């Protein structure tokens, strides 16, 4: 597959370098090693050719949130690249799409109900049996910081019950937590709240230590509060078409 034109490659090169530098500075400010925080490039709405250009620039982990766009893109990119390229599902999952997600996703950041966890477990079991995957699906539980329904996420009061349920599923591996800070209020306060919830959660689940937090607008605050994976779209890819007021 062709790479994007030279102008787009130059744009991506500059934006990626700036994002990496910003992440490096955020880690330094928080007294953390730069390799403690993974940079997940969110490529939803952007073509596979952009992903290939980013692979050429040394990226190997991408976030997607829309089906069937995500599955198609992952297949196109993997067919083209010899090394491993990870694709994570970071958006809300509809039950009927679980089968497809379990085929292409390395990790899912957005588990927020028993129902979707169960659907993904069945789908991942089938994918393992069929040889379409070779490892359990890594999953993060998305926690709602304000209980607003539109961004998804489990309420902190139901987090333990969901974690217990997920741990009974053989084809899922509980890896950690994910948050999306609400637009309202102060990012630093939301991330402080998220870190508090995570600290409580880690007592019972010390191995589920991944913490997916921080996007283009708030990655610095997220890193200060312990993020191990920032999900960066706009700051690297440019702006997405606006389809709905929700994060899609
Ligand atoms: C789109 C999206 C992102 C990236 O957001 P930006 O503000 O563009 O960096 C991060 N996380 C989730 C869950 C998303 O859907």
mmCIF file with all atom_site columns, N, CA and C in Angstrom, residues 94-162:
data_model
loop_
_atom_site.group_PDB
_atom_site.id
_atom_site.type_symbol
_atom_site.label_atom_id
_atom_site.label_alt_id
_atom_site.label_comp_id
_atom_site.label_asym_id
_atom_site.label_entity_id
_atom_site.label_seq_id
_atom_site.pdbx_PDB_ins_code
_atom_site.Cartn_x
_atom_site.Cartn_y
_atom_site.Cartn_z
_atom_site.occupancy
_atom_site.B_iso_or_equiv
_atom_site.pdbx_formal_charge
_atom_site.auth_seq_id
_atom_site.auth_comp_id
_atom_site.auth_asym_id
_atom_site.auth_atom_id
_atom_site.pdbx_PDB_model_num
ATOM 1   N N  . UNK A 1 94  ? -20.498 -2.386  20.920 1.00 0.00 ? 94  UNK A N  1
ATOM 2   C CA . UNK A 1 94  ? -21.838 -2.948  20.860 1.00 0.00 ? 94  UNK A CA 1
ATOM 3   C C  . UNK A 1 94  ? -21.702 -4.460  20.895 1.00 0.00 ? 94  UNK A C  1
ATOM 4   N N  . UNK A 1 95  ? -22.617 -5.097  21.608 1.00 0.00 ? 95  UNK A N  1
ATOM 5   C CA . UNK A 1 95  ? -22.572 -6.530  21.803 1.00 0.00 ? 95  UNK A CA 1
ATOM 6   C C  . UNK A 1 95  ? -22.378 -7.291  20.486 1.00 0.00 ? 95  UNK A C  1
ATOM 7   N N  . UNK A 1 96  ? -23.117 -6.861  19.459 1.00 0.00 ? 96  UNK A N  1
ATOM 8   C CA . UNK A 1 96  ? -23.059 -7.622  18.204 1.00 0.00 ? 96  UNK A CA 1
ATOM 9   C C  . UNK A 1 96  ? -21.729 -7.451  17.468 1.00 0.00 ? 96  UNK A C  1
ATOM 10  N N  . UNK A 1 97  ? -20.895 -6.526  17.961 1.00 0.00 ? 97  UNK A N  1
ATOM 11  C CA . UNK A 1 97  ? -19.578 -6.340  17.317 1.00 0.00 ? 97  UNK A CA 1
ATOM 12  C C  . UNK A 1 97  ? -18.463 -7.048  18.090 1.00 0.00 ? 97  UNK A C  1
ATOM 13  N N  . UNK A 1 98  ? -18.834 -7.715  19.184 1.00 0.00 ? 98  UNK A N  1
ATOM 14  C CA . UNK A 1 98  ? -17.803 -8.346  20.022 1.00 0.00 ? 98  UNK A CA 1
ATOM 15  C C  . UNK A 1 98  ? -16.990 -9.365  19.239 1.00 0.00 ? 98  UNK A C  1
ATOM 16  N N  . UNK A 1 99  ? -17.648 -10.121 18.391 1.00 0.00 ? 99  UNK A N  1
ATOM 17  C CA . UNK A 1 99  ? -16.966 -11.158 17.605 1.00 0.00 ? 99  UNK A CA 1
ATOM 18  C C  . UNK A 1 99  ? -15.845 -10.576 16.775 1.00 0.00 ? 99  UNK A C  1
ATOM 19  N N  . UNK A 1 100 ? -16.182 -9.505  16.102 1.00 0.00 ? 100 UNK A N  1
ATOM 20  C CA . UNK A 1 100 ? -15.193 -8.892  15.234 1.00 0.00 ? 100 UNK A CA 1
ATOM 21  C C  . UNK A 1 100 ? -14.054 -8.272  16.062 1.00 0.00 ? 100 UNK A C  1
ATOM 22  N N  . UNK A 1 101 ? -14.398 -7.579  17.130 1.00 0.00 ? 101 UNK A N  1
ATOM 23  C CA . UNK A 1 101 ? -13.362 -6.950  17.970 1.00 0.00 ? 101 UNK A CA 1
ATOM 24  C C  . UNK A 1 101 ? -12.391 -8.008  18.518 1.00 0.00 ? 101 UNK A C  1
ATOM 25  N N  . UNK A 1 102 ? -12.942 -9.166  18.916 1.00 0.00 ? 102 UNK A N  1
ATOM 26  C CA . UNK A 1 102 ? -12.091 -10.215 19.497 1.00 0.00 ? 102 UNK A CA 1
ATOM 27  C C  . UNK A 1 102 ? -11.115 -10.803 18.479 1.00 0.00 ? 102 UNK A C  1
ATOM 28  N N  . UNK A 1 103 ? -11.363 -10.560 17.199 1.00 0.00 ? 103 UNK A N  1
ATOM 29  C CA . UNK A 1 103 ? -10.435 -11.066 16.181 1.00 0.00 ? 103 UNK A CA 1
ATOM 30  C C  . UNK A 1 103 ? -9.235  -10.148 15.989 1.00 0.00 ? 103 UNK A C  1
ATOM 31  N N  . UNK A 1 104 ? -9.467  -8.841  16.047 1.00 0.00 ? 104 UNK A N  1
ATOM 32  C CA . UNK A 1 104 ? -8.359  -7.947  15.696 1.00 0.00 ? 104 UNK A CA 1
ATOM 33  C C  . UNK A 1 104 ? -7.688  -7.255  16.886 1.00 0.00 ? 104 UNK A C  1
ATOM 34  N N  . UNK A 1 105 ? -8.399  -7.134  18.007 1.00 0.00 ? 105 UNK A N  1
ATOM 35  C CA . UNK A 1 105 ? -7.862  -6.298  19.092 1.00 0.00 ? 105 UNK A CA 1
ATOM 36  C C  . UNK A 1 105 ? -6.855  -7.039  19.963 1.00 0.00 ? 105 UNK A C  1
ATOM 37  N N  . UNK A 1 106 ? -5.767  -6.372  20.261 1.00 0.00 ? 106 UNK A N  1
ATOM 38  C CA . UNK A 1 106 ? -4.820  -6.917  21.235 1.00 0.00 ? 106 UNK A CA 1
ATOM 39  C C  . UNK A 1 106 ? -5.312  -6.636  22.637 1.00 0.00 ? 106 UNK A C  1
ATOM 40  N N  . UNK A 1 107 ? -5.928  -5.488  22.767 1.00 0.00 ? 107 UNK A N  1
ATOM 41  C CA . UNK A 1 107 ? -6.341  -5.037  24.098 1.00 0.00 ? 107 UNK A CA 1
ATOM 42  C C  . UNK A 1 107 ? -7.609  -4.211  23.931 1.00 0.00 ? 107 UNK A C  1
ATOM 43  N N  . UNK A 1 108 ? -8.500  -4.313  24.917 1.00 0.00 ? 108 UNK A N  1
ATOM 44  C CA . UNK A 1 108 ? -9.721  -3.506  24.908 1.00 0.00 ? 108 UNK A CA 1
ATOM 45  C C  . UNK A 1 108 ? -9.707  -2.638  26.152 1.00 0.00 ? 108 UNK A C  1
ATOM 46  N N  . UNK A 1 109 ? -9.838  -1.319  25.975 1.00 0.00 ? 109 UNK A N  1
ATOM 47  C CA . UNK A 1 109 ? -9.748  -0.391  27.111 1.00 0.00 ? 109 UNK A CA 1
ATOM 48  C C  . UNK A 1 109 ? -11.102 -0.086  27.731 1.00 0.00 ? 109 UNK A C  1
ATOM 49  N N  . UNK A 1 110 ? -12.174 -0.530  27.095 1.00 0.00 ? 110 UNK A N  1
ATOM 50  C CA . UNK A 1 110 ? -13.478 0.064   27.381 1.00 0.00 ? 110 UNK A CA 1
ATOM 51  C C  . UNK A 1 110 ? -14.517 -0.925  27.888 1.00 0.00 ? 110 UNK A C  1
ATOM 52  N N  . UNK A 1 111 ? -14.111 -1.851  28.750 1.00 0.00 ? 111 UNK A N  1
ATOM 53  C CA . UNK A 1 111 ? -15.071 -2.792  29.340 1.00 0.00 ? 111 UNK A CA 1
ATOM 54  C C  . UNK A 1 111 ? -15.794 -2.083  30.480 1.00 0.00 ? 111 UNK A C  1
ATOM 55  N N  . UNK A 1 112 ? -17.124 -2.017  30.398 1.00 0.00 ? 112 UNK A N  1
ATOM 56  C CA . UNK A 1 112 ? -17.829 -1.350  31.496 1.00 0.00 ? 112 UNK A CA 1
ATOM 57  C C  . UNK A 1 112 ? -19.081 -2.080  31.980 1.00 0.00 ? 112 UNK A C  1
ATOM 58  N N  . UNK A 1 113 ? -19.381 -3.238  31.417 1.00 0.00 ? 113 UNK A N  1
ATOM 59  C CA . UNK A 1 113 ? -20.517 -4.029  31.933 1.00 0.00 ? 113 UNK A CA 1
ATOM 60  C C  . UNK A 1 113 ? -20.163 -5.516  31.901 1.00 0.00 ? 113 UNK A C  1
ATOM 61  N N  . UNK A 1 114 ? -20.837 -6.282  32.757 1.00 0.00 ? 114 UNK A N  1
ATOM 62  C CA . UNK A 1 114 ? -20.712 -7.742  32.739 1.00 0.00 ? 114 UNK A CA 1
ATOM 63  C C  . UNK A 1 114 ? -21.094 -8.278  31.372 1.00 0.00 ? 114 UNK A C  1
ATOM 64  N N  . UNK A 1 115 ? -22.127 -7.641  30.803 1.00 0.00 ? 115 UNK A N  1
ATOM 65  C CA . UNK A 1 115 ? -22.664 -8.119  29.549 1.00 0.00 ? 115 UNK A CA 1
ATOM 66  C C  . UNK A 1 115 ? -21.627 -8.042  28.424 1.00 0.00 ? 115 UNK A C  1
ATOM 67  N N  . UNK A 1 116 ? -20.952 -6.909  28.318 1.00 0.00 ? 116 UNK A N  1
ATOM 68  C CA . UNK A 1 116 ? -19.984 -6.774  27.229 1.00 0.00 ? 116 UNK A CA 1
ATOM 69  C C  . UNK A 1 116 ? -18.743 -7.629  27.517 1.00 0.00 ? 116 UNK A C  1
ATOM 70  N N  . UNK A 1 117 ? -18.391 -7.766  28.788 1.00 0.00 ? 117 UNK A N  1
ATOM 71  C CA . UNK A 1 117 ? -17.267 -8.643  29.142 1.00 0.00 ? 117 UNK A CA 1
ATOM 72  C C  . UNK A 1 117 ? -17.587 -10.086 28.755 1.00 0.00 ? 117 UNK A C  1
ATOM 73  N N  . UNK A 1 118 ? -18.812 -10.510 29.045 1.00 0.00 ? 118 UNK A N  1
ATOM 74  C CA . UNK A 1 118 ? -19.217 -11.871 28.711 1.00 0.00 ? 118 UNK A CA 1
ATOM 75  C C  . UNK A 1 118 ? -19.210 -12.112 27.207 1.00 0.00 ? 118 UNK A C  1
ATOM 76  N N  . UNK A 1 119 ? -19.714 -11.122 26.473 1.00 0.00 ? 119 UNK A N  1
ATOM 77  C CA . UNK A 1 119 ? -19.744 -11.249 25.013 1.00 0.00 ? 119 UNK A CA 1
ATOM 78  C C  . UNK A 1 119 ? -18.320 -11.329 24.455 1.00 0.00 ? 119 UNK A C  1
ATOM 79  N N  . UNK A 1 120 ? -17.427 -10.532 25.001 1.00 0.00 ? 120 UNK A N  1
ATOM 80  C CA . UNK A 1 120 ? -16.039 -10.564 24.521 1.00 0.00 ? 120 UNK A CA 1
ATOM 81  C C  . UNK A 1 120 ? -15.341 -11.859 24.911 1.00 0.00 ? 120 UNK A C  1
ATOM 82  N N  . UNK A 1 121 ? -15.679 -12.383 26.086 1.00 0.00 ? 121 UNK A N  1
ATOM 83  C CA . UNK A 1 121 ? -15.072 -13.650 26.494 1.00 0.00 ? 121 UNK A CA 1
ATOM 84  C C  . UNK A 1 121 ? -15.489 -14.772 25.546 1.00 0.00 ? 121 UNK A C  1
ATOM 85  N N  . UNK A 1 122 ? -16.786 -14.833 25.233 1.00 0.00 ? 122 UNK A N  1
ATOM 86  C CA . UNK A 1 122 ? -17.255 -15.865 24.288 1.00 0.00 ? 122 UNK A CA 1
ATOM 87  C C  . UNK A 1 122 ? -16.571 -15.698 22.938 1.00 0.00 ? 122 UNK A C  1
ATOM 88  N N  . UNK A 1 123 ? -16.508 -14.438 22.495 1.00 0.00 ? 123 UNK A N  1
ATOM 89  C CA . UNK A 1 123 ? -15.922 -14.171 21.178 1.00 0.00 ? 123 UNK A CA 1
ATOM 90  C C  . UNK A 1 123 ? -14.427 -14.482 21.168 1.00 0.00 ? 123 UNK A C  1
ATOM 91  N N  . UNK A 1 124 ? -13.729 -14.143 22.256 1.00 0.00 ? 124 UNK A N  1
ATOM 92  C CA . UNK A 1 124 ? -12.285 -14.406 22.310 1.00 0.00 ? 124 UNK A CA 1
ATOM 93  C C  . UNK A 1 124 ? -12.021 -15.908 22.428 1.00 0.00 ? 124 UNK A C  1
ATOM 94  N N  . UNK A 1 125 ? -12.900 -16.623 23.132 1.00 0.00 ? 125 UNK A N  1
ATOM 95  C CA . UNK A 1 125 ? -12.771 -18.083 23.217 1.00 0.00 ? 125 UNK A CA 1
ATOM 96  C C  . UNK A 1 125 ? -12.874 -18.697 21.822 1.00 0.00 ? 125 UNK A C  1
ATOM 97  N N  . UNK A 1 126 ? -13.873 -18.233 21.074 1.00 0.00 ? 126 UNK A N  1
ATOM 98  C CA . UNK A 1 126 ? -14.059 -18.744 19.713 1.00 0.00 ? 126 UNK A CA 1
ATOM 99  C C  . UNK A 1 126 ? -12.849 -18.405 18.837 1.00 0.00 ? 126 UNK A C  1
ATOM 100 N N  . UNK A 1 127 ? -12.340 -17.182 18.991 1.00 0.00 ? 127 UNK A N  1
ATOM 101 C CA . UNK A 1 127 ? -11.197 -16.757 18.171 1.00 0.00 ? 127 UNK A CA 1
ATOM 102 C C  . UNK A 1 127 ? -9.941  -17.559 18.527 1.00 0.00 ? 127 UNK A C  1
ATOM 103 N N  . UNK A 1 128 ? -9.772  -17.880 19.797 1.00 0.00 ? 128 UNK A N  1
ATOM 104 C CA . UNK A 1 128 ? -8.624  -18.705 20.220 1.00 0.00 ? 128 UNK A CA 1
ATOM 105 C C  . UNK A 1 128 ? -8.755  -20.113 19.627 1.00 0.00 ? 128 UNK A C  1
ATOM 106 N N  . UNK A 1 129 ? -9.965  -20.672 19.727 1.00 0.00 ? 129 UNK A N  1
ATOM 107 C CA . UNK A 1 129 ? -10.205 -22.022 19.207 1.00 0.00 ? 129 UNK A CA 1
ATOM 108 C C  . UNK A 1 129 ? -9.967  -22.088 17.702 1.00 0.00 ? 129 UNK A C  1
ATOM 109 N N  . UNK A 1 130 ? -10.330 -21.015 17.013 1.00 0.00 ? 130 UNK A N  1
ATOM 110 C CA . UNK A 1 130 ? -10.196 -20.995 15.557 1.00 0.00 ? 130 UNK A CA 1
ATOM 111 C C  . UNK A 1 130 ? -8.783  -20.611 15.111 1.00 0.00 ? 130 UNK A C  1
ATOM 112 N N  . UNK A 1 131 ? -7.905  -20.330 16.062 1.00 0.00 ? 131 UNK A N  1
ATOM 113 C CA . UNK A 1 131 ? -6.553  -19.927 15.701 1.00 0.00 ? 131 UNK A CA 1
ATOM 114 C C  . UNK A 1 131 ? -6.475  -18.497 15.189 1.00 0.00 ? 131 UNK A C  1
ATOM 115 N N  . UNK A 1 132 ? -7.528  -17.705 15.435 1.00 0.00 ? 132 UNK A N  1
ATOM 116 C CA . UNK A 1 132 ? -7.516  -16.304 14.996 1.00 0.00 ? 132 UNK A CA 1
ATOM 117 C C  . UNK A 1 132 ? -6.814  -15.398 16.007 1.00 0.00 ? 132 UNK A C  1
ATOM 118 N N  . UNK A 1 133 ? -6.621  -15.897 17.217 1.00 0.00 ? 133 UNK A N  1
ATOM 119 C CA . UNK A 1 133 ? -5.813  -15.198 18.213 1.00 0.00 ? 133 UNK A CA 1
ATOM 120 C C  . UNK A 1 133 ? -4.893  -16.232 18.841 1.00 0.00 ? 133 UNK A C  1
ATOM 121 N N  . UNK A 1 134 ? -3.790  -15.738 19.408 1.00 0.00 ? 134 UNK A N  1
ATOM 122 C CA . UNK A 1 134 ? -2.926  -16.696 20.079 1.00 0.00 ? 134 UNK A CA 1
ATOM 123 C C  . UNK A 1 134 ? -2.743  -16.365 21.559 1.00 0.00 ? 134 UNK A C  1
ATOM 124 N N  . UNK A 1 135 ? -3.475  -15.379 22.046 1.00 0.00 ? 135 UNK A N  1
ATOM 125 C CA . UNK A 1 135 ? -3.383  -15.041 23.470 1.00 0.00 ? 135 UNK A CA 1
ATOM 126 C C  . UNK A 1 135 ? -4.727  -14.495 23.926 1.00 0.00 ? 135 UNK A C  1
ATOM 127 N N  . UNK A 1 136 ? -5.014  -14.622 25.223 1.00 0.00 ? 136 UNK A N  1
ATOM 128 C CA . UNK A 1 136 ? -6.246  -14.030 25.734 1.00 0.00 ? 136 UNK A CA 1
ATOM 129 C C  . UNK A 1 136 ? -6.299  -12.534 25.410 1.00 0.00 ? 136 UNK A C  1
ATOM 130 N N  . UNK A 1 137 ? -7.494  -12.011 25.434 1.00 0.00 ? 137 UNK A N  1
ATOM 131 C CA . UNK A 1 137 ? -7.690  -10.591 25.172 1.00 0.00 ? 137 UNK A CA 1
ATOM 132 C C  . UNK A 1 137 ? -7.365  -9.804  26.446 1.00 0.00 ? 137 UNK A C  1
ATOM 133 N N  . UNK A 1 138 ? -6.439  -8.878  26.323 1.00 0.00 ? 138 UNK A N  1
ATOM 134 C CA . UNK A 1 138 ? -6.117  -8.004  27.458 1.00 0.00 ? 138 UNK A CA 1
ATOM 135 C C  . UNK A 1 138 ? -7.256  -7.011  27.619 1.00 0.00 ? 138 UNK A C  1
ATOM 136 N N  . UNK A 1 139 ? -7.747  -6.822  28.828 1.00 0.00 ? 139 UNK A N  1
ATOM 137 C CA . UNK A 1 139 ? -8.845  -5.872  29.002 1.00 0.00 ? 139 UNK A CA 1
ATOM 138 C C  . UNK A 1 139 ? -8.607  -4.904  30.160 1.00 0.00 ? 139 UNK A C  1
ATOM 139 N N  . UNK A 1 140 ? -9.052  -3.681  29.941 1.00 0.00 ? 140 UNK A N  1
ATOM 140 C CA . UNK A 1 140 ? -9.042  -2.657  30.978 1.00 0.00 ? 140 UNK A CA 1
ATOM 141 C C  . UNK A 1 140 ? -10.501 -2.313  31.286 1.00 0.00 ? 140 UNK A C  1
ATOM 142 N N  . UNK A 1 141 ? -10.775 -2.038  32.528 1.00 0.00 ? 141 UNK A N  1
ATOM 143 C CA . UNK A 1 141 ? -12.125 -1.639  32.912 1.00 0.00 ? 141 UNK A CA 1
ATOM 144 C C  . UNK A 1 141 ? -12.205 -0.120  32.847 1.00 0.00 ? 141 UNK A C  1
ATOM 145 N N  . UNK A 1 142 ? -13.195 0.366   32.115 1.00 0.00 ? 142 UNK A N  1
ATOM 146 C CA . UNK A 1 142 ? -13.354 1.822   32.013 1.00 0.00 ? 142 UNK A CA 1
ATOM 147 C C  . UNK A 1 142 ? -14.196 2.311   33.182 1.00 0.00 ? 142 UNK A C  1
ATOM 148 N N  . UNK A 1 143 ? -13.628 3.224   33.931 1.00 0.00 ? 143 UNK A N  1
ATOM 149 C CA . UNK A 1 143 ? -14.305 3.755   35.116 1.00 0.00 ? 143 UNK A CA 1
ATOM 150 C C  . UNK A 1 143 ? -14.857 5.138   34.810 1.00 0.00 ? 143 UNK A C  1
ATOM 151 N N  . UNK A 1 144 ? -16.105 5.337   35.155 1.00 0.00 ? 144 UNK A N  1
ATOM 152 C CA . UNK A 1 144 ? -16.714 6.651   34.979 1.00 0.00 ? 144 UNK A CA 1
ATOM 153 C C  . UNK A 1 144 ? -16.343 7.542   36.155 1.00 0.00 ? 144 UNK A C  1
ATOM 154 N N  . UNK A 1 145 ? -15.866 8.738   35.860 1.00 0.00 ? 145 UNK A N  1
ATOM 155 C CA . UNK A 1 145 ? -15.471 9.648   36.941 1.00 0.00 ? 145 UNK A CA 1
ATOM 156 C C  . UNK A 1 145 ? -16.629 10.521  37.398 1.00 0.00 ? 145 UNK A C  1
ATOM 157 N N  . UNK A 1 146 ? -17.677 10.608  36.598 1.00 0.00 ? 146 UNK A N  1
ATOM 158 C CA . UNK A 1 146 ? -18.802 11.479  36.975 1.00 0.00 ? 146 UNK A CA 1
ATOM 159 C C  . UNK A 1 146 ? -20.165 10.818  36.791 1.00 0.00 ? 146 UNK A C  1
ATOM 160 N N  . UNK A 1 147 ? -20.161 9.513   36.473 1.00 0.00 ? 147 UNK A N  1
ATOM 161 C CA . UNK A 1 147 ? -21.408 8.771   36.258 1.00 0.00 ? 147 UNK A CA 1
ATOM 162 C C  . UNK A 1 147 ? -22.281 9.320   35.131 1.00 0.00 ? 147 UNK A C  1
ATOM 163 N N  . UNK A 1 148 ? -21.714 10.129  34.253 1.00 0.00 ? 148 UNK A N  1
ATOM 164 C CA . UNK A 1 148 ? -22.487 10.563  33.079 1.00 0.00 ? 148 UNK A CA 1
ATOM 165 C C  . UNK A 1 148 ? -22.527 9.402   32.090 1.00 0.00 ? 148 UNK A C  1
ATOM 166 N N  . UNK A 1 149 ? -23.699 9.116   31.537 1.00 0.00 ? 149 UNK A N  1
ATOM 167 C CA . UNK A 1 149 ? -23.827 7.910   30.713 1.00 0.00 ? 149 UNK A CA 1
ATOM 168 C C  . UNK A 1 149 ? -23.155 8.008   29.338 1.00 0.00 ? 149 UNK A C  1
ATOM 169 N N  . UNK A 1 150 ? -22.954 9.218   28.807 1.00 0.00 ? 150 UNK A N  1
ATOM 170 C CA . UNK A 1 150 ? -22.569 9.297   27.387 1.00 0.00 ? 150 UNK A CA 1
ATOM 171 C C  . UNK A 1 150 ? -21.158 8.801   27.074 1.00 0.00 ? 150 UNK A C  1
ATOM 172 N N  . UNK A 1 151 ? -20.217 8.968   27.975 1.00 0.00 ? 151 UNK A N  1
ATOM 173 C CA . UNK A 1 151 ? -18.861 8.492   27.691 1.00 0.00 ? 151 UNK A CA 1
ATOM 174 C C  . UNK A 1 151 ? -18.669 7.032   28.068 1.00 0.00 ? 151 UNK A C  1
ATOM 175 N N  . UNK A 1 152 ? -19.629 6.455   28.760 1.00 0.00 ? 152 UNK A N  1
ATOM 176 C CA . UNK A 1 152 ? -19.491 5.074   29.202 1.00 0.00 ? 152 UNK A CA 1
ATOM 177 C C  . UNK A 1 152 ? -18.659 4.991   30.467 1.00 0.00 ? 152 UNK A C  1
ATOM 178 N N  . UNK A 1 153 ? -18.402 3.785   30.898 1.00 0.00 ? 153 UNK A N  1
ATOM 179 C CA . UNK A 1 153 ? -17.631 3.588   32.114 1.00 0.00 ? 153 UNK A CA 1
ATOM 180 C C  . UNK A 1 153 ? -18.494 3.062   33.240 1.00 0.00 ? 153 UNK A C  1
ATOM 181 N N  . UNK A 1 154 ? -17.901 2.204   34.072 1.00 0.00 ? 154 UNK A N  1
ATOM 182 C CA . UNK A 1 154 ? -18.612 1.661   35.211 1.00 0.00 ? 154 UNK A CA 1
ATOM 183 C C  . UNK A 1 154 ? -18.464 2.636   36.375 1.00 0.00 ? 154 UNK A C  1
ATOM 184 N N  . UNK A 1 155 ? -19.524 2.739   37.147 1.00 0.00 ? 155 UNK A N  1
ATOM 185 C CA . UNK A 1 155 ? -19.447 3.593   38.322 1.00 0.00 ? 155 UNK A CA 1
ATOM 186 C C  . UNK A 1 155 ? -18.446 2.990   39.312 1.00 0.00 ? 155 UNK A C  1
ATOM 187 N N  . UNK A 1 156 ? -17.656 3.814   39.990 1.00 0.00 ? 156 UNK A N  1
ATOM 188 C CA . UNK A 1 156 ? -16.661 3.275   40.936 1.00 0.00 ? 156 UNK A CA 1
ATOM 189 C C  . UNK A 1 156 ? -17.271 2.311   41.957 1.00 0.00 ? 156 UNK A C  1
ATOM 190 N N  . UNK A 1 157 ? -18.533 2.508   42.322 1.00 0.00 ? 157 UNK A N  1
ATOM 191 C CA . UNK A 1 157 ? -19.129 1.605   43.321 1.00 0.00 ? 157 UNK A CA 1
ATOM 192 C C  . UNK A 1 157 ? -19.357 0.195   42.764 1.00 0.00 ? 157 UNK A C  1
ATOM 193 N N  . UNK A 1 158 ? -19.400 0.068   41.459 1.00 0.00 ? 158 UNK A N  1
ATOM 194 C CA . UNK A 1 158 ? -19.608 -1.263  40.860 1.00 0.00 ? 158 UNK A CA 1
ATOM 195 C C  . UNK A 1 158 ? -18.336 -1.853  40.263 1.00 0.00 ? 158 UNK A C  1
ATOM 196 N N  . UNK A 1 159 ? -17.231 -1.143  40.461 1.00 0.00 ? 159 UNK A N  1
ATOM 197 C CA . UNK A 1 159 ? -15.968 -1.572  39.841 1.00 0.00 ? 159 UNK A CA 1
ATOM 198 C C  . UNK A 1 159 ? -15.498 -2.939  40.341 1.00 0.00 ? 159 UNK A C  1
ATOM 199 N N  . UNK A 1 160 ? -15.540 -3.146  41.644 1.00 0.00 ? 160 UNK A N  1
ATOM 200 C CA . UNK A 1 160 ? -15.064 -4.415  42.210 1.00 0.00 ? 160 UNK A CA 1
ATOM 201 C C  . UNK A 1 160 ? -15.851 -5.600  41.674 1.00 0.00 ? 160 UNK A C  1
ATOM 202 N N  . UNK A 1 161 ? -17.166 -5.441  41.637 1.00 0.00 ? 161 UNK A N  1
ATOM 203 C CA . UNK A 1 161 ? -18.013 -6.546  41.167 1.00 0.00 ? 161 UNK A CA 1
ATOM 204 C C  . UNK A 1 161 ? -17.685 -6.876  39.713 1.00 0.00 ? 161 UNK A C  1
ATOM 205 N N  . UNK A 1 162 ? -17.461 -5.833  38.905 1.00 0.00 ? 162 UNK A N  1
ATOM 206 C CA . UNK A 1 162 ? -17.122 -6.065  37.499 1.00 0.00 ? 162 UNK A CA 1
ATOM 207 C C  . UNK A 1 162 ? -15.768 -6.762  37.383 1.00 0.00 ? 162 UNK A C  1
#
